[in-house]
mmCIF file of C-alpha atoms and ligand atoms in Angstrom:
data_model
loop_
_atom_site.group_PDB
_atom_site.id
_atom_site.type_symbol
_atom_site.label_atom_id
_atom_site.label_comp_id
_atom_site.label_asym_id
_atom_site.label_seq_id
_atom_site.Cartn_x
_atom_site.Cartn_y
_atom_site.Cartn_z
ATOM 1 C CA MET A 1 -23.303 30.972 2.898
ATOM 2 C CA ALA A 2 -21.603 28.591 4.995
ATOM 3 C CA HIS A 3 -23.287 25.638 3.446
ATOM 4 C CA THR A 4 -22.092 26.134 -0.019
ATOM 5 C CA ASP A 5 -18.359 26.759 0.735
ATOM 6 C CA PRO A 6 -15.856 24.469 -0.730
ATOM 7 C CA VAL A 7 -14.354 21.517 1.387
ATOM 8 C CA LYS A 8 -10.773 21.873 1.660
ATOM 9 C CA VAL A 9 -8.971 18.712 2.147
ATOM 10 C CA GLY A 10 -4.981 18.244 2.565
ATOM 11 C CA VAL A 11 -3.248 15.866 0.105
ATOM 12 C CA LEU A 12 0.394 14.989 1.062
ATOM 13 C CA TYR A 13 2.061 12.622 -1.447
ATOM 14 C CA SER A 14 5.649 13.100 -2.697
ATOM 15 C CA GLU A 15 6.134 13.953 -6.075
ATOM 16 C CA THR A 16 9.921 14.146 -5.567
ATOM 17 C CA GLY A 17 12.351 11.999 -3.649
ATOM 18 C CA VAL A 18 12.586 8.386 -3.146
ATOM 19 C CA THR A 19 9.089 7.262 -3.466
ATOM 20 C CA SER A 20 7.917 9.836 -5.936
ATOM 21 C CA SER A 21 6.827 7.451 -8.369
ATOM 22 C CA ILE A 22 4.448 5.192 -6.054
ATOM 23 C CA GLU A 23 3.348 8.522 -4.396
ATOM 24 C CA SER A 24 2.409 10.073 -7.403
ATOM 25 C CA SER A 25 0.070 7.145 -8.230
ATOM 26 C CA GLN A 26 -1.688 7.738 -4.943
ATOM 27 C CA LEU A 27 -2.035 11.522 -5.675
ATOM 28 C CA PHE A 28 -3.506 10.612 -9.135
ATOM 29 C CA GLY A 29 -5.972 8.136 -7.447
ATOM 30 C CA THR A 30 -6.902 10.789 -4.838
ATOM 31 C CA LEU A 31 -7.547 13.589 -7.737
ATOM 32 C CA PHE A 32 -9.435 10.993 -9.711
ATOM 33 C CA ALA A 33 -11.824 10.594 -6.762
ATOM 34 C CA ILE A 34 -12.155 14.147 -5.968
ATOM 35 C CA GLU A 35 -12.840 15.010 -9.566
ATOM 36 C CA GLN A 36 -15.934 12.231 -9.493
ATOM 37 C CA ILE A 37 -17.204 13.420 -6.559
ATOM 38 C CA ASN A 38 -17.165 17.316 -7.692
ATOM 39 C CA HIS A 39 -18.672 16.150 -11.043
ATOM 40 C CA ALA A 40 -21.521 14.236 -9.348
ATOM 41 C CA GLY A 41 -22.518 17.417 -7.210
ATOM 42 C CA GLY A 42 -19.759 17.497 -4.733
ATOM 43 C CA ILE A 43 -20.549 16.786 -1.030
ATOM 44 C CA ASN A 44 -24.008 18.066 -0.747
ATOM 45 C CA GLY A 45 -23.350 20.671 -3.131
ATOM 46 C CA ARG A 46 -19.959 21.747 -1.817
ATOM 47 C CA GLU A 47 -17.193 21.266 -3.996
ATOM 48 C CA ILE A 48 -13.902 19.255 -2.686
ATOM 49 C CA VAL A 49 -10.816 21.514 -2.990
ATOM 50 C CA PRO A 50 -7.434 19.710 -2.551
ATOM 51 C CA VAL A 51 -4.616 21.821 -1.026
ATOM 52 C CA ARG A 52 -1.684 19.721 -1.975
ATOM 53 C CA TYR A 53 2.107 20.014 -1.142
ATOM 54 C CA ASP A 54 5.055 17.718 -2.069
ATOM 55 C CA PRO A 55 6.622 16.451 1.117
ATOM 56 C CA ARG A 56 9.639 15.144 -0.959
ATOM 57 C CA SER A 57 9.699 11.704 0.881
ATOM 58 C CA GLU A 58 11.262 13.165 3.584
ATOM 59 C CA PRO A 59 9.523 12.487 7.258
ATOM 60 C CA ARG A 60 10.468 15.952 8.596
ATOM 61 C CA VAL A 61 8.744 17.647 5.651
ATOM 62 C CA TYR A 62 5.582 15.768 6.053
ATOM 63 C CA SER A 63 5.208 16.791 9.558
ATOM 64 C CA GLN A 64 5.983 20.398 8.741
ATOM 65 C CA LEU A 65 3.500 20.355 6.009
ATOM 66 C CA ALA A 66 0.708 18.501 7.990
ATOM 67 C CA GLU A 67 0.972 21.325 10.491
ATOM 68 C CA ARG A 68 0.783 24.098 7.741
ATOM 69 C CA LEU A 69 -2.208 22.402 6.420
ATOM 70 C CA ILE A 70 -3.967 22.385 9.571
ATOM 71 C CA THR A 71 -2.940 25.757 10.987
ATOM 72 C CA SER A 72 -2.692 27.952 7.785
ATOM 73 C CA ASP A 73 -4.827 26.118 5.356
ATOM 74 C CA ASN A 74 -7.331 25.138 7.818
ATOM 75 C CA VAL A 75 -7.935 21.542 6.513
ATOM 76 C CA LYS A 76 -9.633 18.981 9.011
ATOM 77 C CA VAL A 77 -8.894 15.739 6.937
ATOM 78 C CA ILE A 78 -5.498 14.946 5.253
ATOM 79 C CA PHE A 79 -5.035 12.132 2.611
ATOM 80 C CA GLY A 80 -1.331 11.046 2.509
ATOM 81 C CA CYS A 81 1.825 9.263 3.023
ATOM 82 C CA TYR A 82 3.528 6.087 1.590
ATOM 83 C CA MET A 83 6.436 5.357 4.098
ATOM 84 C CA SER A 84 5.681 4.355 7.305
ATOM 85 C CA SER A 85 8.350 6.652 8.679
ATOM 86 C CA THR A 86 6.252 9.529 7.081
ATOM 87 C CA ARG A 87 3.016 8.461 8.693
ATOM 88 C CA LYS A 88 4.624 8.114 11.998
ATOM 89 C CA ALA A 89 5.837 11.830 11.432
ATOM 90 C CA VAL A 90 2.237 13.072 10.757
ATOM 91 C CA ILE A 91 0.342 11.060 13.612
ATOM 92 C CA PRO A 92 1.538 13.335 16.449
ATOM 93 C CA VAL A 93 0.355 16.489 14.425
ATOM 94 C CA VAL A 94 -2.967 15.024 13.685
ATOM 95 C CA GLU A 95 -3.504 13.808 17.208
ATOM 96 C CA ARG A 96 -2.096 17.051 18.723
ATOM 97 C CA TRP A 97 -4.896 19.205 16.532
ATOM 98 C CA ASN A 98 -7.670 16.510 16.709
ATOM 99 C CA ARG A 99 -7.458 16.213 12.929
ATOM 100 C CA LEU A 100 -7.993 12.963 10.656
ATOM 101 C CA LEU A 101 -5.451 11.343 8.341
ATOM 102 C CA PHE A 102 -6.306 8.752 5.770
ATOM 103 C CA TYR A 103 -3.461 6.272 5.086
ATOM 104 C CA SER A 104 -3.693 4.112 1.703
ATOM 105 C CA THR A 105 -0.304 2.149 2.129
ATOM 106 C CA LEU A 106 0.200 -1.476 3.159
ATOM 107 C CA TYR A 107 2.208 -1.435 6.163
ATOM 108 C CA GLU A 108 3.825 -3.307 9.065
ATOM 109 C CA GLY A 109 0.865 -3.208 11.553
ATOM 110 C CA PHE A 110 1.132 -3.064 15.208
ATOM 111 C CA GLU A 111 -0.290 0.635 15.427
ATOM 112 C CA PHE A 112 -3.531 2.099 16.217
ATOM 113 C CA SER A 113 -4.565 5.959 16.350
ATOM 114 C CA GLU A 114 -8.015 7.334 16.767
ATOM 115 C CA HIS A 115 -6.900 9.912 14.336
ATOM 116 C CA LEU A 116 -6.239 7.531 11.543
ATOM 117 C CA ILE A 117 -8.079 5.623 9.013
ATOM 118 C CA TYR A 118 -6.052 2.684 7.484
ATOM 119 C CA THR A 119 -7.023 1.375 3.973
ATOM 120 C CA GLY A 120 -4.096 -0.406 2.955
ATOM 121 C CA ALA A 121 -3.427 -4.220 3.702
ATOM 122 C CA ALA A 122 -2.413 -5.117 7.387
ATOM 123 C CA PRO A 123 0.339 -8.171 7.587
ATOM 124 C CA ASN A 124 -2.662 -10.644 7.943
ATOM 125 C CA GLN A 125 -3.945 -9.275 4.591
ATOM 126 C CA ASN A 126 -0.850 -9.762 2.609
ATOM 127 C CA SER A 127 2.212 -11.407 4.389
ATOM 128 C CA VAL A 128 0.441 -14.238 5.906
ATOM 129 C CA GLN A 129 -0.724 -15.213 2.451
ATOM 130 C CA LEU A 130 2.518 -14.558 0.700
ATOM 131 C CA ALA A 131 4.467 -16.681 3.234
ATOM 132 C CA GLU A 132 2.061 -19.574 2.658
ATOM 133 C CA PHE A 133 2.423 -19.198 -1.173
ATOM 134 C CA MET A 134 6.096 -18.987 -1.222
ATOM 135 C CA THR A 135 7.054 -21.431 1.364
ATOM 136 C CA SER A 136 4.337 -24.228 -0.037
ATOM 137 C CA SER A 137 5.630 -23.432 -3.721
ATOM 138 C CA PHE A 138 9.465 -23.073 -3.408
ATOM 139 C CA GLY A 139 10.322 -23.991 0.095
ATOM 140 C CA PRO A 140 10.687 -22.482 3.619
ATOM 141 C CA ARG A 141 14.283 -20.987 3.514
ATOM 142 C CA VAL A 142 13.947 -17.209 2.892
ATOM 143 C CA TYR A 143 16.359 -14.377 2.362
ATOM 144 C CA LEU A 144 15.326 -10.818 3.505
ATOM 145 C CA VAL A 145 16.336 -7.745 1.488
ATOM 146 C CA GLY A 146 14.975 -4.244 2.369
ATOM 147 C CA SER A 147 15.365 -0.685 2.458
ATOM 148 C CA ASP A 148 16.570 0.999 5.604
ATOM 149 C CA TYR A 149 13.706 2.190 7.632
ATOM 150 C CA ILE A 150 11.001 0.991 9.938
ATOM 151 C CA TYR A 151 8.486 -0.927 7.607
ATOM 152 C CA PRO A 152 11.153 -3.142 6.165
ATOM 153 C CA TYR A 153 12.660 -3.985 9.638
ATOM 154 C CA GLU A 154 9.197 -4.870 10.959
ATOM 155 C CA SER A 155 7.761 -6.456 7.929
ATOM 156 C CA ASN A 156 10.752 -8.600 7.611
ATOM 157 C CA ARG A 157 10.366 -9.630 11.170
ATOM 158 C CA ILE A 158 7.080 -10.785 10.581
ATOM 159 C CA MET A 159 7.809 -12.768 7.393
ATOM 160 C CA ALA A 160 10.692 -14.423 9.314
ATOM 161 C CA ASP A 161 8.194 -15.284 12.272
ATOM 162 C CA LEU A 162 5.560 -16.658 9.646
ATOM 163 C CA VAL A 163 7.938 -18.715 7.753
ATOM 164 C CA SER A 164 9.450 -20.441 11.045
ATOM 165 C CA GLN A 165 6.271 -21.950 11.667
ATOM 166 C CA HIS A 166 6.679 -23.757 8.371
ATOM 167 C CA PRO A 167 8.610 -27.461 8.723
ATOM 168 C CA GLY A 168 12.064 -26.486 8.051
ATOM 169 C CA GLY A 169 11.369 -22.788 7.922
ATOM 170 C CA GLU A 170 14.120 -20.292 8.479
ATOM 171 C CA LYS A 171 15.347 -16.871 7.897
ATOM 172 C CA VAL A 172 18.761 -17.622 6.145
ATOM 173 C CA GLY A 173 19.853 -13.980 5.600
ATOM 174 C CA GLU A 174 18.695 -10.239 6.031
ATOM 175 C CA ARG A 175 20.196 -7.239 4.633
ATOM 176 C CA TYR A 176 19.311 -3.572 4.355
ATOM 177 C CA VAL A 177 20.350 -1.156 1.612
ATOM 178 C CA PRO A 178 19.982 2.689 1.474
ATOM 179 C CA LEU A 179 16.416 3.974 0.456
ATOM 180 C CA ASN A 180 18.126 5.555 -2.755
ATOM 181 C CA ALA A 181 19.872 2.317 -3.447
ATOM 182 C CA SER A 182 21.737 2.032 -7.153
ATOM 183 C CA GLU A 183 22.050 -1.293 -8.884
ATOM 184 C CA GLU A 184 25.705 -1.662 -7.542
ATOM 185 C CA ASP A 185 24.402 -1.300 -3.948
ATOM 186 C CA PHE A 186 22.607 -4.747 -4.428
ATOM 187 C CA ALA A 187 25.966 -6.422 -5.586
ATOM 188 C CA ASP A 188 27.013 -7.791 -2.073
ATOM 189 C CA VAL A 189 23.587 -8.745 -1.135
ATOM 190 C CA LEU A 190 23.277 -10.894 -4.300
ATOM 191 C CA ALA A 191 26.866 -12.287 -3.815
ATOM 192 C CA ASP A 192 25.769 -13.450 -0.394
ATOM 193 C CA ILE A 193 22.119 -14.846 -1.787
ATOM 194 C CA ARG A 194 24.233 -16.855 -4.340
ATOM 195 C CA ASN A 195 26.360 -18.334 -1.278
ATOM 196 C CA VAL A 196 23.426 -18.825 1.283
ATOM 197 C CA LYS A 197 21.019 -20.461 -1.607
ATOM 198 C CA PRO A 198 17.595 -19.436 0.043
ATOM 199 C CA ASP A 199 14.351 -20.891 -1.557
ATOM 200 C CA PHE A 200 13.177 -17.498 -1.978
ATOM 201 C CA ILE A 201 13.749 -13.753 -1.557
ATOM 202 C CA PHE A 202 11.511 -11.419 0.368
ATOM 203 C CA SER A 203 11.881 -7.903 -0.868
ATOM 204 C CA THR A 204 10.900 -4.831 1.360
ATOM 205 C CA VAL A 205 12.918 -2.582 -0.795
ATOM 206 C CA VAL A 206 10.457 0.112 -1.696
ATOM 207 C CA GLY A 207 10.097 2.982 -4.156
ATOM 208 C CA ASN A 208 12.296 4.028 -6.944
ATOM 209 C CA ALA A 209 15.275 1.864 -5.729
ATOM 210 C CA THR A 210 12.970 -1.369 -6.586
ATOM 211 C CA GLN A 211 13.826 -1.384 -10.164
ATOM 212 C CA ASN A 212 17.587 -1.447 -9.330
ATOM 213 C CA PHE A 213 17.143 -4.596 -7.075
ATOM 214 C CA TYR A 214 15.319 -6.341 -9.746
ATOM 215 C CA ARG A 215 17.764 -5.215 -12.451
ATOM 216 C CA ALA A 216 20.632 -6.224 -10.313
ATOM 217 C CA TYR A 217 19.153 -9.754 -9.907
ATOM 218 C CA ALA A 218 18.474 -10.214 -13.650
ATOM 219 C CA ARG A 219 21.935 -8.900 -14.465
ATOM 220 C CA ALA A 220 23.471 -11.419 -11.859
ATOM 221 C CA GLY A 221 21.811 -14.336 -13.776
ATOM 222 C CA PHE A 222 19.391 -15.447 -11.223
ATOM 223 C CA ASP A 223 16.214 -17.268 -12.481
ATOM 224 C CA PRO A 224 12.676 -16.499 -11.014
ATOM 225 C CA ASP A 225 11.704 -20.216 -11.924
ATOM 226 C CA LYS A 226 14.239 -21.245 -9.274
ATOM 227 C CA LEU A 227 14.715 -18.348 -6.683
ATOM 228 C CA PRO A 228 11.743 -15.945 -7.085
ATOM 229 C CA ILE A 229 11.342 -12.609 -5.363
ATOM 230 C CA GLY A 230 8.178 -12.242 -3.357
ATOM 231 C CA SER A 231 6.996 -8.827 -2.279
ATOM 232 C CA LEU A 232 4.258 -6.611 -1.059
ATOM 233 C CA THR A 233 5.509 -3.489 -2.357
ATOM 234 C CA THR A 234 6.531 -4.225 -5.908
ATOM 235 C CA THR A 235 3.559 -2.974 -7.911
ATOM 236 C CA GLU A 236 2.559 -2.291 -11.306
ATOM 237 C CA VAL A 237 4.385 1.224 -10.912
ATOM 238 C CA GLU A 238 7.696 -0.338 -9.801
ATOM 239 C CA ILE A 239 7.471 -2.827 -12.690
ATOM 240 C CA ALA A 240 6.717 -0.196 -15.215
ATOM 241 C CA GLN A 241 9.985 1.452 -14.068
ATOM 242 C CA MET A 242 11.918 -1.712 -14.423
ATOM 243 C CA GLY A 243 10.165 -3.109 -17.397
ATOM 244 C CA GLY A 244 8.039 -6.108 -17.623
ATOM 245 C CA GLU A 245 10.872 -8.428 -18.879
ATOM 246 C CA ILE A 246 12.854 -7.873 -15.661
ATOM 247 C CA ALA A 247 9.849 -8.430 -13.547
ATOM 248 C CA ALA A 248 8.382 -11.322 -15.012
ATOM 249 C CA GLY A 249 8.115 -14.452 -13.011
ATOM 250 C CA HIS A 250 8.117 -12.565 -9.529
ATOM 251 C CA TYR A 251 5.273 -12.462 -7.147
ATOM 252 C CA THR A 252 3.389 -9.636 -5.185
ATOM 253 C CA SER A 253 0.775 -10.182 -2.669
ATOM 254 C CA ALA A 254 -1.738 -7.443 -2.556
ATOM 255 C CA PRO A 255 -5.401 -6.651 -2.461
ATOM 256 C CA TYR A 256 -5.481 -5.039 -5.840
ATOM 257 C CA PHE A 257 -4.050 -5.519 -9.196
ATOM 258 C CA GLN A 258 -4.955 -3.573 -12.471
ATOM 259 C CA SER A 259 -5.729 -7.031 -13.878
ATOM 260 C CA ILE A 260 -8.842 -7.895 -11.669
ATOM 261 C CA ASP A 261 -11.440 -9.221 -14.027
ATOM 262 C CA SER A 262 -14.535 -7.254 -12.920
ATOM 263 C CA ASP A 263 -16.830 -4.812 -14.664
ATOM 264 C CA LEU A 264 -16.562 -2.444 -11.923
ATOM 265 C CA ASN A 265 -12.402 -2.539 -12.175
ATOM 266 C CA ARG A 266 -12.538 -2.279 -15.830
ATOM 267 C CA ALA A 267 -15.063 0.628 -15.653
ATOM 268 C CA CYS A 268 -13.017 2.566 -13.256
ATOM 269 C CA LEU A 269 -9.702 1.859 -15.100
ATOM 270 C CA ALA A 270 -11.142 3.257 -18.393
ATOM 271 C CA ARG A 271 -12.542 6.343 -16.738
ATOM 272 C CA PHE A 272 -9.199 7.095 -14.884
ATOM 273 C CA ARG A 273 -7.355 6.667 -18.428
ATOM 274 C CA GLU A 274 -9.785 9.070 -19.856
ATOM 275 C CA GLY A 275 -9.163 11.683 -17.395
ATOM 276 C CA PHE A 276 -5.441 11.125 -16.694
ATOM 277 C CA GLY A 277 -4.038 9.272 -19.309
ATOM 278 C CA GLU A 278 -1.441 6.460 -19.411
ATOM 279 C CA GLN A 279 1.374 8.324 -17.406
ATOM 280 C CA ILE A 280 0.389 6.585 -14.114
ATOM 281 C CA ALA A 281 0.137 2.623 -13.377
ATOM 282 C CA PRO A 282 -2.864 1.988 -11.301
ATOM 283 C CA ASN A 283 -1.756 -0.295 -8.371
ATOM 284 C CA ALA A 284 -2.939 -1.381 -5.004
ATOM 285 C CA CYS A 285 -1.804 2.042 -3.321
ATOM 286 C CA TRP A 286 -3.492 3.956 -6.138
ATOM 287 C CA GLU A 287 -6.834 2.019 -5.601
ATOM 288 C CA ALA A 288 -6.696 2.596 -1.869
ATOM 289 C CA ALA A 289 -5.949 6.078 -2.409
ATOM 290 C CA TYR A 290 -8.938 6.337 -4.621
ATOM 291 C CA PHE A 291 -11.739 4.494 -2.665
ATOM 292 C CA GLN A 292 -10.670 6.147 0.731
ATOM 293 C CA VAL A 293 -11.809 9.590 -0.719
ATOM 294 C CA HIS A 294 -15.049 8.258 -1.445
ATOM 295 C CA LEU A 295 -15.517 6.852 1.855
ATOM 296 C CA PHE A 296 -14.655 10.230 3.266
ATOM 297 C CA ALA A 297 -17.231 11.922 1.069
ATOM 298 C CA ASN A 298 -20.078 9.530 1.741
ATOM 299 C CA ALA A 299 -19.318 9.825 5.499
ATOM 300 C CA MET A 300 -19.401 13.602 5.239
ATOM 301 C CA ARG A 301 -22.654 13.664 3.266
ATOM 302 C CA ALA A 302 -24.127 11.696 6.095
ATOM 303 C CA SER A 303 -22.650 13.763 9.093
ATOM 304 C CA GLY A 304 -22.677 17.132 7.285
ATOM 305 C CA SER A 305 -19.331 17.951 8.717
ATOM 306 C CA ASP A 306 -15.582 17.523 8.176
ATOM 307 C CA ASP A 307 -14.896 17.674 11.880
ATOM 308 C CA ILE A 308 -13.171 14.464 13.079
ATOM 309 C CA ASP A 309 -15.643 13.780 15.822
ATOM 310 C CA ALA A 310 -18.790 14.366 13.394
ATOM 311 C CA LEU A 311 -17.106 12.133 10.614
ATOM 312 C CA MET A 312 -15.862 9.250 12.672
ATOM 313 C CA PRO A 313 -19.047 7.647 13.615
ATOM 314 C CA ALA A 314 -20.138 7.525 10.112
ATOM 315 C CA LEU A 315 -16.748 6.164 8.737
ATOM 316 C CA LEU A 316 -16.587 3.384 11.207
ATOM 317 C CA GLY A 317 -18.458 0.416 9.652
ATOM 318 C CA ALA A 318 -18.803 2.255 6.384
ATOM 319 C CA SER A 319 -18.296 0.054 3.223
ATOM 320 C CA ILE A 320 -18.115 0.664 -0.560
ATOM 321 C CA ASP A 321 -17.724 -1.329 -3.846
ATOM 322 C CA ALA A 322 -14.104 -0.755 -4.433
ATOM 323 C CA PRO A 323 -12.325 -1.852 -7.620
ATOM 324 C CA GLN A 324 -10.911 -4.749 -5.486
ATOM 325 C CA GLY A 325 -14.227 -5.651 -4.170
ATOM 326 C CA GLN A 326 -16.808 -4.477 -1.336
ATOM 327 C CA VAL A 327 -14.287 -3.097 1.513
ATOM 328 C CA ARG A 328 -15.384 -2.008 4.806
ATOM 329 C CA ILE A 329 -13.716 0.231 7.740
ATOM 330 C CA GLU A 330 -13.829 -2.076 10.802
ATOM 331 C CA PRO A 331 -14.982 -0.011 13.816
ATOM 332 C CA SER A 332 -12.764 -1.993 16.384
ATOM 333 C CA ASN A 333 -9.399 -1.111 14.847
ATOM 334 C CA HIS A 334 -9.795 1.554 12.016
ATOM 335 C CA HIS A 335 -8.202 -0.733 9.445
ATOM 336 C CA THR A 336 -10.202 -1.978 6.426
ATOM 337 C CA SER A 337 -11.232 -5.321 5.290
ATOM 338 C CA LEU A 338 -9.669 -6.338 2.193
ATOM 339 C CA TYR A 339 -9.205 -9.113 -0.409
ATOM 340 C CA PRO A 340 -5.743 -10.899 -0.303
ATOM 341 C CA ARG A 341 -4.404 -11.839 -3.747
ATOM 342 C CA ILE A 342 -1.432 -13.417 -5.099
ATOM 343 C CA GLY A 343 0.080 -12.084 -8.430
ATOM 344 C CA GLN A 344 2.752 -13.240 -10.564
ATOM 345 C CA ALA A 345 4.360 -10.499 -12.927
ATOM 346 C CA ASN A 346 4.082 -10.914 -16.537
ATOM 347 C CA ALA A 347 5.990 -9.699 -19.344
ATOM 348 C CA ASN A 348 3.424 -7.098 -20.121
ATOM 349 C CA GLY A 349 3.845 -5.435 -17.004
ATOM 350 C CA GLN A 350 0.655 -6.815 -15.461
ATOM 351 C CA PHE A 351 0.089 -9.422 -12.743
ATOM 352 C CA THR A 352 -1.495 -12.653 -13.511
ATOM 353 C CA ILE A 353 -3.734 -13.364 -10.546
ATOM 354 C CA LEU A 354 -2.849 -16.905 -9.162
ATOM 355 C CA ARG A 355 -5.093 -16.674 -6.066
ATOM 356 C CA GLU A 356 -7.721 -14.517 -4.247
ATOM 357 C CA THR A 357 -9.886 -14.761 -1.356
ATOM 358 C CA ARG A 358 -13.479 -15.233 -2.011
ATOM 359 C CA ASN A 359 -14.518 -12.960 1.020
ATOM 360 C CA ALA A 360 -12.813 -9.945 2.397
ATOM 361 C CA VAL A 361 -10.312 -10.588 5.295
ATOM 362 C CA TYR A 362 -10.885 -8.774 8.475
ATOM 363 C CA PRO A 363 -7.740 -6.677 9.441
ATOM 364 C CA ASP A 364 -5.689 -8.128 12.233
ATOM 365 C CA PRO A 365 -2.978 -5.565 12.713
ATOM 366 C CA TYR A 366 -1.623 -7.089 15.772
ATOM 367 C CA LEU A 367 -1.724 -10.685 14.138
ATOM 368 C CA VAL A 368 -3.721 -11.959 17.106
ATOM 369 C CA ALA A 369 -4.213 -15.022 14.698
ATOM 370 C CA HIS A 370 -0.598 -15.360 13.974
ATOM 371 C CA SER A 371 -0.386 -18.542 11.943
ATOM 372 C CA LEU A 372 0.285 -19.636 8.204
ATOM 373 C CA GLY A 373 -2.678 -21.962 7.717
ATOM 374 C CA ASP A 374 -5.443 -19.765 8.915
ATOM 375 C CA TRP A 375 -5.883 -18.261 5.437
ATOM 376 C CA THR A 376 -5.444 -20.862 3.109
ATOM 377 C CA LEU A 377 -8.745 -22.310 3.157
ATOM 378 C CA ARG A 378 -10.066 -18.949 2.132
ATOM 379 C CA MET A 379 -7.659 -18.711 -0.478
ATOM 380 C CA THR A 380 -8.960 -20.055 -3.937
ATOM 381 C CA PRO A 381 -6.904 -20.552 -7.012
ATOM 382 C CA VAL A 382 -7.892 -18.787 -9.854
ATOM 383 C CA GLU A 383 -8.829 -20.596 -13.255
ATOM 384 C CA ASN A 384 -6.799 -19.001 -15.845
HETATM 385 C C1 ACM B 1 5.625 1.312 4.264
HETATM 386 O O1 ACM B 1 6.429 2.019 4.286
HETATM 387 N N1 ACM B 1 4.474 1.094 4.889
HETATM 388 C C2 ACM B 1 5.671 0.687 2.854
#
């Protein structure tokens, strides 16, 4: 009987390659949500069955596996991708086959597809707040360091623009390293930083190489009190890789940190650890990967179908109580209203939350309100 058939969904997160650690956390966030939904009776009695492949952090493999999920496995909805290069490889596939991709990673913005739902932060939900915090706390001269692909180029361009709105603000250096950079690959960059003397560093280094940048920084004798690193991609996962001592004192801007002090977040973390243990460090990408599956299941309960044309009207405008707070998919741009936060890494491998918004911030992926000051009124310092 058709209405008791399982609902197959595609899951494309890399378990190997340069972003294996952060993507494994997204995979486990996804499986956690699927398990919860199935345990509570599935989608109108139908079990969700994940069909998962390892795209090995390679854009070409993402595109091939998305095609396989759609044409051989017959899935209608795919959850996946971390690097923007991999999302851009999957978009033409879901567009060609009229399928839907849920993307749970912060990214550079300036994109829209009818076939995507974006649940990670757009630049107005993380970069704007980080630029304001770093320039007002440390000074306006920024040095940009990134991995060599599209997200870092674009995110660095946005950061340079934002900083230039601050009096005296300027980009004083910009360097890129390979995605698989070793500690040694950062030696030249750090020598240049020592020379140029920026007020802060903005890191768009991603994935498993992140630990090597922070280690090389520490080994070179820099002090986070004087020249901190600010980032959007250094999460609890990368900190677990480098160790709390190396990360302590640096800053990350994200809508979710494990340390959020709410009943809902604590209960969610406890349930996750019961089922999945301690091997994965929950983080902003994990959280978005988790809540977006619940948004999908709720929409499919209402629409009765996983067909994109039936699902989309139920998804647009949908909200859910996520661990970060109540989030909502905005119908005008398919991105999600989220809660910007600034965290400072501490020696325990966690973030001390220094600022957070009281209300969810509407996603503005094209940075129409492209200004440093706009969000500061909504940011409230957290009493510690
Ligand atoms: C990213 O590539 N969107 C982190």
